[in-house]
PDB file of C-alpha atoms in Angstrom:
ATOM      1  CA  MET A   1      -3.710 -12.531  10.724  1.00 96.00           C
ATOM      2  CA  ILE A   2      -5.098 -15.917   9.724  1.00 96.00           C
ATOM      3  CA  VAL A   3      -2.612 -18.591   8.685  1.00 93.00           C
ATOM      4  CA  ASP A   4      -3.751 -21.652   6.783  1.00 92.00           C
ATOM      5  CA  ASP A   5      -2.085 -24.708   5.295  1.00 89.00           C
ATOM      6  CA  GLY A   6       0.276 -23.617   2.521  1.00 87.00           C
ATOM      7  CA  SER A   7       0.462 -19.968   3.607  1.00 88.00           C
ATOM      8  CA  ASN A   8       3.596 -18.114   2.514  1.00 88.00           C
ATOM      9  CA  PRO A   9       6.026 -17.157   5.323  1.00 91.00           C
ATOM     10  CA  PHE A  10       6.947 -13.922   3.543  1.00 92.00           C
ATOM     11  CA  GLU A  11       3.494 -12.387   3.940  1.00 93.00           C
ATOM     12  CA  LEU A  12       3.471 -13.576   7.545  1.00 93.00           C
ATOM     13  CA  GLY A  13       6.790 -11.807   8.097  1.00 93.00           C
ATOM     14  CA  VAL A  14       5.565  -8.589   6.468  1.00 94.00           C
ATOM     15  CA  ALA A  15       2.486  -8.402   8.690  1.00 96.00           C
ATOM     16  CA  THR A  16       4.507  -9.226  11.804  1.00 95.00           C
ATOM     17  CA  GLU A  17       7.129  -6.578  11.007  1.00 95.00           C
ATOM     18  CA  LEU A  18       4.599  -3.853  10.239  1.00 95.00           C
ATOM     19  CA  PHE A  19       1.942  -4.489  12.858  1.00 96.00           C
ATOM     20  CA  GLY A  20       3.428  -6.852  15.426  1.00 95.00           C
ATOM     21  CA  LEU A  21       6.610  -5.080  16.529  1.00 93.00           C
ATOM     22  CA  ARG A  22       6.359  -2.658  19.433  1.00 91.00           C
ATOM     23  CA  ARG A  23       7.165   0.897  18.357  1.00 92.00           C
ATOM     24  CA  PRO A  24       7.131   3.051  21.509  1.00 91.00           C
ATOM     25  CA  GLU A  25       9.335   5.687  19.864  1.00 90.00           C
ATOM     26  CA  LEU A  26       6.413   6.686  17.618  1.00 91.00           C
ATOM     27  CA  GLY A  27       4.352   7.929  20.551  1.00 90.00           C
ATOM     28  CA  VAL A  28       1.019   6.520  19.303  1.00 91.00           C
ATOM     29  CA  PRO A  29      -0.971   3.461  20.404  1.00 93.00           C
ATOM     30  CA  TRP A  30       0.202   0.635  18.157  1.00 96.00           C
ATOM     31  CA  TYR A  31      -1.570  -2.439  16.848  1.00 97.00           C
ATOM     32  CA  ASP A  32      -2.428  -5.448  18.993  1.00 96.00           C
ATOM     33  CA  PHE A  33      -1.315  -8.141  16.532  1.00 96.00           C
ATOM     34  CA  THR A  34      -1.980 -11.849  16.802  1.00 96.00           C
ATOM     35  CA  LEU A  35      -2.100 -14.918  14.594  1.00 95.00           C
ATOM     36  CA  ALA A  36      -5.048 -17.282  14.283  1.00 96.00           C
ATOM     37  CA  ALA A  37      -5.312 -20.742  12.747  1.00 94.00           C
ATOM     38  CA  ALA A  38      -7.649 -23.700  12.517  1.00 90.00           C
ATOM     39  CA  GLY A  39      -5.288 -26.021  14.365  1.00 87.00           C
ATOM     40  CA  THR A  40      -1.784 -27.148  13.408  1.00 88.00           C
ATOM     41  CA  THR A  41      -0.704 -25.431  10.189  1.00 88.00           C
ATOM     42  CA  VAL A  42       1.988 -26.537   7.734  1.00 89.00           C
ATOM     43  CA  MET A  43       3.454 -23.517   5.969  1.00 88.00           C
ATOM     44  CA  HIS A  44       4.306 -23.352   2.278  1.00 84.00           C
ATOM     45  CA  ALA A  45       6.389 -26.260   0.950  1.00 82.00           C
ATOM     46  CA  GLY A  46       6.556 -27.759   4.431  1.00 84.00           C
ATOM     47  CA  MET A  47       9.151 -25.191   5.519  1.00 85.00           C
ATOM     48  CA  PHE A  48       7.875 -25.361   9.092  1.00 90.00           C
ATOM     49  CA  THR A  49       4.786 -26.219  11.080  1.00 92.00           C
ATOM     50  CA  MET A  50       2.996 -23.699  13.279  1.00 90.00           C
ATOM     51  CA  VAL A  51       1.614 -24.998  16.557  1.00 91.00           C
ATOM     52  CA  GLY A  52       0.246 -23.254  19.629  1.00 90.00           C
ATOM     53  CA  VAL A  53      -1.366 -20.499  17.546  1.00 92.00           C
ATOM     54  CA  PRO A  54      -4.682 -19.113  18.859  1.00 95.00           C
ATOM     55  CA  GLY A  55      -7.768 -20.598  17.253  1.00 95.00           C
ATOM     56  CA  LEU A  56      -9.991 -18.876  14.716  1.00 96.00           C
ATOM     57  CA  GLU A  57     -12.170 -17.536  17.532  1.00 96.00           C
ATOM     58  CA  ALA A  58      -9.499 -14.803  17.818  1.00 96.00           C
ATOM     59  CA  VAL A  59     -10.723 -13.498  14.447  1.00 97.00           C
ATOM     60  CA  ASP A  60     -14.064 -12.642  16.027  1.00 96.00           C
ATOM     61  CA  GLN A  61     -12.363  -9.978  18.191  1.00 95.00           C
ATOM     62  CA  ALA A  62     -10.288  -8.323  15.458  1.00 97.00           C
ATOM     63  CA  ASP A  63     -10.893  -4.900  13.914  1.00 97.00           C
ATOM     64  CA  THR A  64      -8.686  -5.834  10.940  1.00 98.00           C
ATOM     65  CA  VAL A  65      -8.347  -9.359   9.542  1.00 98.00           C
ATOM     66  CA  ILE A  66      -5.507 -10.323   7.168  1.00 97.00           C
ATOM     67  CA  VAL A  67      -6.459 -13.481   5.285  1.00 95.00           C
ATOM     68  CA  PRO A  68      -4.161 -16.297   4.069  1.00 88.00           C
ATOM     69  CA  ASN A  69      -2.645 -16.266   0.607  1.00 88.00           C
ATOM     70  CA  ARG A  70      -2.906 -19.367  -1.571  1.00 82.00           C
ATOM     71  CA  PRO A  71       0.371 -20.499  -3.209  1.00 79.00           C
ATOM     72  CA  ASP A  72      -1.876 -22.837  -5.198  1.00 85.00           C
ATOM     73  CA  PRO A  73      -4.858 -20.587  -5.946  1.00 89.00           C
ATOM     74  CA  GLU A  74      -6.861 -23.510  -7.307  1.00 87.00           C
ATOM     75  CA  SER A  75      -6.896 -25.149  -3.873  1.00 85.00           C
ATOM     76  CA  ALA A  76      -9.725 -23.987  -1.629  1.00 86.00           C
ATOM     77  CA  PRO A  77      -9.110 -22.575   1.837  1.00 89.00           C
ATOM     78  CA  ARG A  78     -10.395 -24.529   4.788  1.00 89.00           C
ATOM     79  CA  GLN A  79     -14.115 -24.055   5.367  1.00 94.00           C
ATOM     80  CA  ALA A  80     -13.425 -22.935   8.930  1.00 95.00           C
ATOM     81  CA  VAL A  81     -11.292 -20.098   7.525  1.00 95.00           C
ATOM     82  CA  VAL A  82     -14.040 -19.089   5.083  1.00 96.00           C
ATOM     83  CA  ASP A  83     -16.594 -19.091   7.908  1.00 97.00           C
ATOM     84  CA  ALA A  84     -14.348 -16.872  10.071  1.00 97.00           C
ATOM     85  CA  ILE A  85     -13.916 -14.360   7.237  1.00 97.00           C
ATOM     86  CA  GLN A  86     -17.663 -14.252   6.591  1.00 97.00           C
ATOM     87  CA  ARG A  87     -18.351 -13.618  10.270  1.00 97.00           C
ATOM     88  CA  ALA A  88     -15.786 -10.805  10.264  1.00 97.00           C
ATOM     89  CA  ALA A  89     -17.377  -9.250   7.178  1.00 97.00           C
ATOM     90  CA  ARG A  90     -20.857  -9.347   8.691  1.00 97.00           C
ATOM     91  CA  ARG A  91     -19.754  -7.422  11.769  1.00 96.00           C
ATOM     92  CA  GLY A  92     -17.888  -4.795   9.709  1.00 96.00           C
ATOM     93  CA  ALA A  93     -14.232  -5.745  10.285  1.00 97.00           C
ATOM     94  CA  ARG A  94     -11.645  -4.414   7.836  1.00 97.00           C
ATOM     95  CA  LEU A  95     -10.480  -7.239   5.550  1.00 98.00           C
ATOM     96  CA  VAL A  96      -7.014  -7.346   3.969  1.00 98.00           C
ATOM     97  CA  SER A  97      -5.343  -9.766   1.553  1.00 97.00           C
ATOM     98  CA  PHE A  98      -1.794 -10.047   0.289  1.00 95.00           C
ATOM     99  CA  CYS A  99      -0.983 -11.546  -3.130  1.00 92.00           C
ATOM    100  CA  THR A 100      -3.263 -14.535  -3.865  1.00 93.00           C
ATOM    101  CA  GLY A 101      -5.105 -13.920  -0.612  1.00 95.00           C
ATOM    102  CA  ALA A 102      -7.685 -12.250  -2.879  1.00 96.00           C
ATOM    103  CA  PHE A 103      -8.711 -15.800  -3.827  1.00 96.00           C
ATOM    104  CA  THR A 104      -9.442 -16.459  -0.149  1.00 95.00           C
ATOM    105  CA  LEU A 105     -11.572 -13.323   0.163  1.00 97.00           C
ATOM    106  CA  ALA A 106     -13.385 -14.130  -3.069  1.00 97.00           C
ATOM    107  CA  ALA A 107     -14.029 -17.704  -1.927  1.00 96.00           C
ATOM    108  CA  ALA A 108     -15.719 -16.229   1.149  1.00 96.00           C
ATOM    109  CA  GLY A 109     -17.951 -14.132  -1.127  1.00 97.00           C
ATOM    110  CA  VAL A 110     -16.867 -10.768   0.296  1.00 96.00           C
ATOM    111  CA  LEU A 111     -15.464  -9.404  -2.985  1.00 97.00           C
ATOM    112  CA  ASP A 112     -18.599  -9.793  -5.101  1.00 96.00           C
ATOM    113  CA  GLY A 113     -19.218  -6.544  -6.981  1.00 95.00           C
ATOM    114  CA  ARG A 114     -16.121  -4.934  -5.470  1.00 95.00           C
ATOM    115  CA  ARG A 115     -12.736  -3.833  -6.786  1.00 94.00           C
ATOM    116  CA  ALA A 116      -9.737  -6.040  -6.028  1.00 96.00           C
ATOM    117  CA  ALA A 117      -6.120  -6.774  -6.961  1.00 95.00           C
ATOM    118  CA  THR A 118      -4.169 -10.006  -7.112  1.00 94.00           C
ATOM    119  CA  HIS A 119      -0.869 -11.191  -8.580  1.00 92.00           C
ATOM    120  CA  TRP A 120      -0.674 -10.621 -12.341  1.00 89.00           C
ATOM    121  CA  ARG A 121       0.272 -14.263 -12.894  1.00 90.00           C
ATOM    122  CA  TRP A 122      -3.121 -15.417 -11.624  1.00 92.00           C
ATOM    123  CA  ALA A 123      -5.292 -12.629 -13.063  1.00 93.00           C
ATOM    124  CA  GLU A 124      -6.967 -14.714 -15.779  1.00 94.00           C
ATOM    125  CA  LEU A 125      -7.654 -17.600 -13.402  1.00 95.00           C
ATOM    126  CA  PHE A 126      -9.125 -15.154 -10.901  1.00 96.00           C
ATOM    127  CA  ARG A 127     -11.412 -13.603 -13.512  1.00 95.00           C
ATOM    128  CA  ALA A 128     -12.589 -17.002 -14.708  1.00 96.00           C
ATOM    129  CA  THR A 129     -13.218 -18.257 -11.168  1.00 96.00           C
ATOM    130  CA  PHE A 130     -14.781 -15.103  -9.736  1.00 96.00           C
ATOM    131  CA  PRO A 131     -16.439 -13.167 -12.598  1.00 96.00           C
ATOM    132  CA  GLY A 132     -18.453 -11.059 -10.152  1.00 96.00           C
ATOM    133  CA  VAL A 133     -15.314  -9.316  -8.830  1.00 97.00           C
ATOM    134  CA  GLN A 134     -14.008  -6.140 -10.503  1.00 95.00           C
ATOM    135  CA  LEU A 135     -10.379  -7.207 -10.844  1.00 95.00           C
ATOM    136  CA  GLU A 136      -7.823  -4.467 -11.482  1.00 91.00           C
ATOM    137  CA  PRO A 137      -5.037  -6.577 -12.945  1.00 84.00           C
ATOM    138  CA  ASP A 138      -2.109  -4.182 -13.189  1.00 82.00           C
ATOM    139  CA  VAL A 139      -1.953  -2.223  -9.932  1.00 86.00           C
ATOM    140  CA  LEU A 140       0.007  -2.661  -6.704  1.00 89.00           C
ATOM    141  CA  PHE A 141      -3.011  -2.646  -4.431  1.00 92.00           C
ATOM    142  CA  VAL A 142      -6.664  -1.632  -4.247  1.00 93.00           C
ATOM    143  CA  ASP A 143      -8.205   0.236  -1.335  1.00 93.00           C
ATOM    144  CA  ASP A 144     -11.947  -0.349  -1.512  1.00 93.00           C
ATOM    145  CA  GLY A 145     -12.720   1.087   1.901  1.00 91.00           C
ATOM    146  CA  ASP A 146     -13.168  -1.796   4.315  1.00 95.00           C
ATOM    147  CA  VAL A 147     -11.653  -4.359   1.928  1.00 97.00           C
ATOM    148  CA  LEU A 148      -8.052  -3.907   0.742  1.00 96.00           C
ATOM    149  CA  THR A 149      -6.119  -6.232  -1.553  1.00 96.00           C
ATOM    150  CA  ALA A 150      -2.416  -6.220  -2.517  1.00 94.00           C
ATOM    151  CA  ALA A 151      -1.099  -7.687  -5.748  1.00 91.00           C
ATOM    152  CA  GLY A 152       2.189  -9.493  -5.114  1.00 82.00           C
ATOM    153  CA  SER A 153       4.208 -10.466  -2.076  1.00 83.00           C
ATOM    154  CA  ALA A 154       6.324  -7.295  -2.084  1.00 85.00           C
ATOM    155  CA  ALA A 155       3.191  -5.192  -2.626  1.00 90.00           C
ATOM    156  CA  ALA A 156       2.153  -6.386   0.844  1.00 93.00           C
ATOM    157  CA  LEU A 157       4.678  -3.865   2.179  1.00 93.00           C
ATOM    158  CA  ASP A 158       3.108  -1.094   0.108  1.00 91.00           C
ATOM    159  CA  LEU A 159      -0.390  -1.949   1.286  1.00 93.00           C
ATOM    160  CA  GLY A 160       0.759  -2.361   4.879  1.00 95.00           C
ATOM    161  CA  LEU A 161       2.330   1.102   4.882  1.00 92.00           C
ATOM    162  CA  HIS A 162      -0.810   2.445   3.230  1.00 91.00           C
ATOM    163  CA  LEU A 163      -2.854   1.019   6.120  1.00 94.00           C
ATOM    164  CA  ILE A 164      -0.520   2.639   8.651  1.00 93.00           C
ATOM    165  CA  ARG A 165      -0.827   5.907   6.744  1.00 89.00           C
ATOM    166  CA  ARG A 166      -4.631   5.638   6.857  1.00 90.00           C
ATOM    167  CA  ASP A 167      -4.648   4.824  10.562  1.00 92.00           C
ATOM    168  CA  HIS A 168      -1.861   7.078  11.857  1.00 91.00           C
ATOM    169  CA  GLY A 169      -0.986   9.604   9.130  1.00 88.00           C
ATOM    170  CA  ALA A 170       1.890  10.213   6.738  1.00 84.00           C
ATOM    171  CA  GLU A 171       4.473  11.141   9.376  1.00 85.00           C
ATOM    172  CA  ILE A 172       4.099   7.828  11.237  1.00 90.00           C
ATOM    173  CA  ALA A 173       4.101   5.866   7.975  1.00 89.00           C
ATOM    174  CA  ASN A 174       7.288   7.683   6.975  1.00 85.00           C
ATOM    175  CA  ALA A 175       8.924   6.730  10.282  1.00 88.00           C
ATOM    176  CA  VAL A 176       8.008   3.061   9.883  1.00 91.00           C
ATOM    177  CA  ALA A 177       9.265   3.059   6.282  1.00 87.00           C
ATOM    178  CA  ARG A 178      12.589   4.529   7.412  1.00 84.00           C
ATOM    179  CA  ARG A 179      12.903   1.753   9.994  1.00 86.00           C
ATOM    180  CA  LEU A 180      12.309  -0.768   7.213  1.00 85.00           C
ATOM    181  CA  VAL A 181      14.700   1.064   4.836  1.00 77.00           C
ATOM    182  CA  PHE A 182      11.840   0.950   2.336  1.00 76.00           C
ATOM    183  CA  ALA A 183      10.268   3.436  -0.073  1.00 62.00           C
ATOM    184  CA  VAL A 184       7.765   5.357   2.000  1.00 54.00           C
ATOM    185  CA  HIS A 185       4.967   5.563  -0.539  1.00 54.00           C
ATOM    186  CA  ARG A 186       4.202   3.875  -3.825  1.00 59.00           C
ATOM    187  CA  ASP A 187       0.718   4.723  -4.982  1.00 57.00           C
ATOM    188  CA  GLY A 188      -1.597   1.732  -5.319  1.00 55.00           C
ATOM    189  CA  GLY A 189      -2.237   2.573  -8.960  1.00 51.00           C
ATOM    190  CA  GLN A 190       1.351   1.954  -9.997  1.00 52.00           C
ATOM    191  CA  ARG A 191       1.941  -1.015 -12.241  1.00 52.00           C
ATOM    192  CA  GLN A 192       2.875  -4.384 -10.757  1.00 54.00           C
ATOM    193  CA  PHE A 193       5.478  -5.280 -13.347  1.00 49.00           C
ATOM    194  CA  ILE A 194       8.382  -2.902 -13.894  1.00 44.00           C
ATOM    195  CA  GLU A 195      10.217  -3.491 -17.150  1.00 43.00           C
ATOM    196  CA  ARG A 196      13.696  -2.715 -15.820  1.00 39.00           C
ATOM    197  CA  PRO A 197      13.709  -3.022 -12.036  1.00 43.00           C
ATOM    198  CA  VAL A 198      17.503  -2.905 -11.688  1.00 41.00           C
ATOM    199  CA  PRO A 199      19.355  -0.084 -13.432  1.00 42.00           C
ATOM    200  CA  GLU A 200      22.139  -1.051 -15.778  1.00 41.00           C
ATOM    201  CA  ILE A 201      25.727  -0.254 -14.826  1.00 35.00           C
ATOM    202  CA  PRO A 202      26.764   2.541 -14.900  1.00 38.00           C
ATOM    203  CA  ASP A 203      23.828   3.854 -12.901  1.00 42.00           C
ATOM    204  CA  THR A 204      21.471   5.777 -15.165  1.00 55.00           C
ATOM    205  CA  SER A 205      18.495   5.636 -12.792  1.00 72.00           C
ATOM    206  CA  LEU A 206      16.162   8.500 -12.082  1.00 85.00           C
ATOM    207  CA  ALA A 207      17.293   8.711  -8.451  1.00 84.00           C
ATOM    208  CA  PRO A 208      19.322  11.942  -8.858  1.00 89.00           C
ATOM    209  CA  VAL A 209      16.512  13.848 -10.577  1.00 91.00           C
ATOM    210  CA  LEU A 210      13.956  12.529  -8.075  1.00 90.00           C
ATOM    211  CA  ALA A 211      16.070  13.750  -5.156  1.00 88.00           C
ATOM    212  CA  TRP A 212      16.543  17.107  -6.895  1.00 92.00           C
ATOM    213  CA  ALA A 213      12.794  17.513  -7.393  1.00 92.00           C
ATOM    214  CA  GLN A 214      11.951  16.484  -3.809  1.00 91.00           C
ATOM    215  CA  GLU A 215      14.032  19.407  -2.548  1.00 91.00           C
ATOM    216  CA  ARG A 216      12.087  21.841  -4.756  1.00 92.00           C
ATOM    217  CA  LEU A 217       8.466  20.794  -4.395  1.00 93.00           C
ATOM    218  CA  ASP A 218       7.461  24.343  -3.411  1.00 91.00           C
ATOM    219  CA  ARG A 219       8.514  25.583  -6.836  1.00 91.00           C
ATOM    220  CA  PRO A 220       6.455  25.406 -10.075  1.00 89.00           C
ATOM    221  CA  LEU A 221       8.226  22.328 -11.443  1.00 91.00           C
ATOM    222  CA  THR A 222       7.118  20.920 -14.769  1.00 90.00           C
ATOM    223  CA  VAL A 223       7.850  17.725 -16.670  1.00 92.00           C
ATOM    224  CA  THR A 224      10.078  19.832 -18.910  1.00 93.00           C
ATOM    225  CA  ASP A 225      12.050  20.965 -15.853  1.00 93.00           C
ATOM    226  CA  LEU A 226      12.569  17.354 -14.760  1.00 93.00           C
ATOM    227  CA  ALA A 227      13.601  16.328 -18.246  1.00 92.00           C
ATOM    228  CA  GLY A 228      16.053  19.203 -18.439  1.00 92.00           C
ATOM    229  CA  ARG A 229      17.599  18.222 -15.113  1.00 92.00           C
ATOM    230  CA  ALA A 230      17.978  14.646 -16.358  1.00 90.00           C
ATOM    231  CA  ALA A 231      19.389  15.938 -19.670  1.00 90.00           C
ATOM    232  CA  ILE A 232      16.852  13.964 -21.691  1.00 92.00           C
ATOM    233  CA  SER A 233      13.748  14.823 -23.697  1.00 93.00           C
ATOM    234  CA  PRO A 234      10.295  14.876 -22.060  1.00 93.00           C
ATOM    235  CA  ALA A 235       9.285  11.851 -24.153  1.00 93.00           C
ATOM    236  CA  THR A 236      12.321   9.909 -22.935  1.00 93.00           C
ATOM    237  CA  LEU A 237      11.585  10.986 -19.365  1.00 93.00           C
ATOM    238  CA  HIS A 238       8.064   9.572 -19.671  1.00 92.00           C
ATOM    239  CA  ARG A 239       9.437   6.247 -20.925  1.00 91.00           C
ATOM    240  CA  ARG A 240      12.002   6.130 -18.114  1.00 90.00           C
ATOM    241  CA  PHE A 241       9.377   6.855 -15.454  1.00 90.00           C
ATOM    242  CA  GLN A 242       7.143   4.115 -16.794  1.00 87.00           C
ATOM    243  CA  ALA A 243      10.035   1.654 -16.950  1.00 83.00           C
ATOM    244  CA  GLU A 244      11.558   2.422 -13.536  1.00 82.00           C
ATOM    245  CA  LEU A 245       8.602   3.615 -11.438  1.00 82.00           C
ATOM    246  CA  GLY A 246       5.529   2.389 -13.284  1.00 81.00           C
ATOM    247  CA  THR A 247       3.972   5.864 -13.312  1.00 87.00           C
ATOM    248  CA  THR A 248       4.175   9.192 -15.132  1.00 91.00           C
ATOM    249  CA  PRO A 249       6.368  12.152 -14.108  1.00 93.00           C
ATOM    250  CA  LEU A 250       3.312  14.312 -13.380  1.00 92.00           C
ATOM    251  CA  ALA A 251       1.619  11.613 -11.275  1.00 91.00           C
ATOM    252  CA  TRP A 252       4.830  11.082  -9.285  1.00 91.00           C
ATOM    253  CA  LEU A 253       5.258  14.827  -8.729  1.00 92.00           C
ATOM    254  CA  THR A 254       1.651  15.191  -7.557  1.00 92.00           C
ATOM    255  CA  ALA A 255       1.979  12.250  -5.162  1.00 89.00           C
ATOM    256  CA  GLU A 256       5.148  13.735  -3.651  1.00 91.00           C
ATOM    257  CA  ARG A 257       3.421  17.085  -3.172  1.00 93.00           C
ATOM    258  CA  ILE A 258       0.419  15.487  -1.489  1.00 92.00           C
ATOM    259  CA  THR A 259       2.726  13.567   0.857  1.00 89.00           C
ATOM    260  CA  LEU A 260       4.487  16.830   1.791  1.00 91.00           C
ATOM    261  CA  ALA A 261       1.149  18.585   2.318  1.00 92.00           C
ATOM    262  CA  CYS A 262       0.014  15.787   4.640  1.00 90.00           C
ATOM    263  CA  ARG A 263       3.177  16.080   6.703  1.00 88.00           C
ATOM    264  CA  LEU A 264       2.780  19.860   7.008  1.00 91.00           C
ATOM    265  CA  ILE A 265      -0.818  19.474   8.211  1.00 91.00           C
ATOM    266  CA  GLU A 266       0.170  16.733  10.669  1.00 87.00           C
ATOM    267  CA  ASN A 267       2.943  18.924  12.078  1.00 86.00           C
ATOM    268  CA  GLY A 268       0.520  21.730  12.898  1.00 86.00           C
ATOM    269  CA  GLU A 269       0.405  24.107   9.928  1.00 86.00           C
ATOM    270  CA  LEU A 270      -3.099  25.585  10.115  1.00 84.00           C
ATOM    271  CA  ARG A 271      -3.012  27.870   7.081  1.00 92.00           C
ATOM    272  CA  LEU A 272      -4.156  25.920   4.032  1.00 93.00           C
ATOM    273  CA  ASP A 273      -2.798  28.562   1.676  1.00 93.00           C
ATOM    274  CA  ALA A 274       0.647  28.116   3.268  1.00 93.00           C
ATOM    275  CA  VAL A 275       0.391  24.319   2.922  1.00 94.00           C
ATOM    276  CA  ALA A 276      -0.639  24.672  -0.722  1.00 94.00           C
ATOM    277  CA  ARG A 277       2.300  27.006  -1.485  1.00 93.00           C
ATOM    278  CA  ALA A 278       4.921  25.008   0.426  1.00 94.00           C
ATOM    279  CA  SER A 279       3.885  21.717  -1.216  1.00 93.00           C
ATOM    280  CA  GLY A 280       3.668  23.171  -4.701  1.00 94.00           C
ATOM    281  CA  LEU A 281      -0.058  22.439  -5.038  1.00 94.00           C
ATOM    282  CA  GLY A 282      -0.632  26.145  -5.615  1.00 92.00           C
ATOM    283  CA  THR A 283      -4.129  26.905  -4.393  1.00 94.00           C
ATOM    284  CA  THR A 284      -6.261  25.772  -1.486  1.00 94.00           C
ATOM    285  CA  ALA A 285      -8.838  24.512  -3.991  1.00 95.00           C
ATOM    286  CA  ASN A 286      -6.266  22.242  -5.632  1.00 94.00           C
ATOM    287  CA  LEU A 287      -5.012  21.145  -2.203  1.00 94.00           C
ATOM    288  CA  ARG A 288      -8.549  20.129  -1.205  1.00 93.00           C
ATOM    289  CA  THR A 289      -9.130  18.289  -4.482  1.00 94.00           C
ATOM    290  CA  GLN A 290      -5.830  16.391  -4.470  1.00 91.00           C
ATOM    291  CA  LEU A 291      -5.935  15.528  -0.757  1.00 90.00           C
ATOM    292  CA  ARG A 292      -9.476  14.175  -1.007  1.00 88.00           C
ATOM    293  CA  ARG A 293      -8.538  12.164  -4.087  1.00 86.00           C
ATOM    294  CA  GLN A 294      -5.516  10.649  -2.322  1.00 82.00           C
ATOM    295  CA  THR A 295      -6.827  10.153   1.225  1.00 82.00           C
ATOM    296  CA  GLY A 296     -10.601  10.448   0.970  1.00 82.00           C
ATOM    297  CA  LEU A 297     -10.497  13.295   3.512  1.00 85.00           C
ATOM    298  CA  SER A 298     -10.798  17.062   3.355  1.00 90.00           C
ATOM    299  CA  PRO A 299      -7.891  19.071   4.837  1.00 91.00           C
ATOM    300  CA  SER A 300      -9.910  19.831   7.979  1.00 90.00           C
ATOM    301  CA  ALA A 301     -10.889  16.172   8.407  1.00 88.00           C
ATOM    302  CA  TYR A 302      -7.287  15.116   7.825  1.00 88.00           C
ATOM    303  CA  ARG A 303      -6.071  17.617  10.442  1.00 88.00           C
ATOM    304  CA  ALA A 304      -8.668  16.449  12.972  1.00 86.00           C
ATOM    305  CA  ARG A 305      -7.627  12.837  12.472  1.00 82.00           C
ATOM    306  CA  PHE A 306      -3.853  13.036  12.174  1.00 82.00           C
ATOM    307  CA  ALA A 307      -2.494  16.374  13.450  1.00 78.00           C
ATOM    308  CA  ARG A 308      -0.237  16.159  16.490  1.00 70.00           C
ATOM    309  CA  ALA A 309      -1.631  17.672  19.670  1.00 60.00           C
TER     310      ALA A 309
END
């Protein structure tokens, strides 16, 4: 992870927590995480100064490079940082940004013609400054293959867990999320801004109906079933899902079923028809379609990459 003058300590903490902590209990080779900087670096608002950090030559050895965010997006990153990112891009390293770090990637020219996300507050400035980038202004993160961008500071956690899921599978990502006491999976396409993030008192959140549905994913649940369990109309359920989760009931249900299917495959279930039935996806054809849409992999490719020996 590159740190630059003005970088936000929160994003630094997220990356350190996700990728820098040793996790021997997971039983898989973990990340070799290090920081890199172009000399002494003063963090955001002068909170502290980082010294003794490896130089930017460390970037040249990295498979994945997390770039600095810009608390003031109108200020340019140091040229040495831009040069390091461009070198990483040329040799095929995976590039990641959190929040306004998309400005850093765009300044290095690696987002031209590609999809990207950044914080909603800076969306118009980003578009005006980098018109060649396909900005998706209202999503949590964008996975564009070897370049991934998260919207806000908290979305860094979502993108970080998504990276772990890509690298190590759903079961490992679930374990890390449990350690963080964090929601295991929010799809990147969910909206950044949730209208009512904290339920009013008394608690009228969707949590009870979500837990009920998660225990019955193998059954043919419908939006009407969820609405009936919540004792509200389907139209009201749709509004509540959009307000609390930033997605639709059907999209949430499908994402939960795909997550369950991934875990079944990782844990050794070889029969795709059994995986499809147990996860509620119904048929092997639908399982293949939904898994490829979510992970970019066929069931056999997913098994070869993530299944436990």
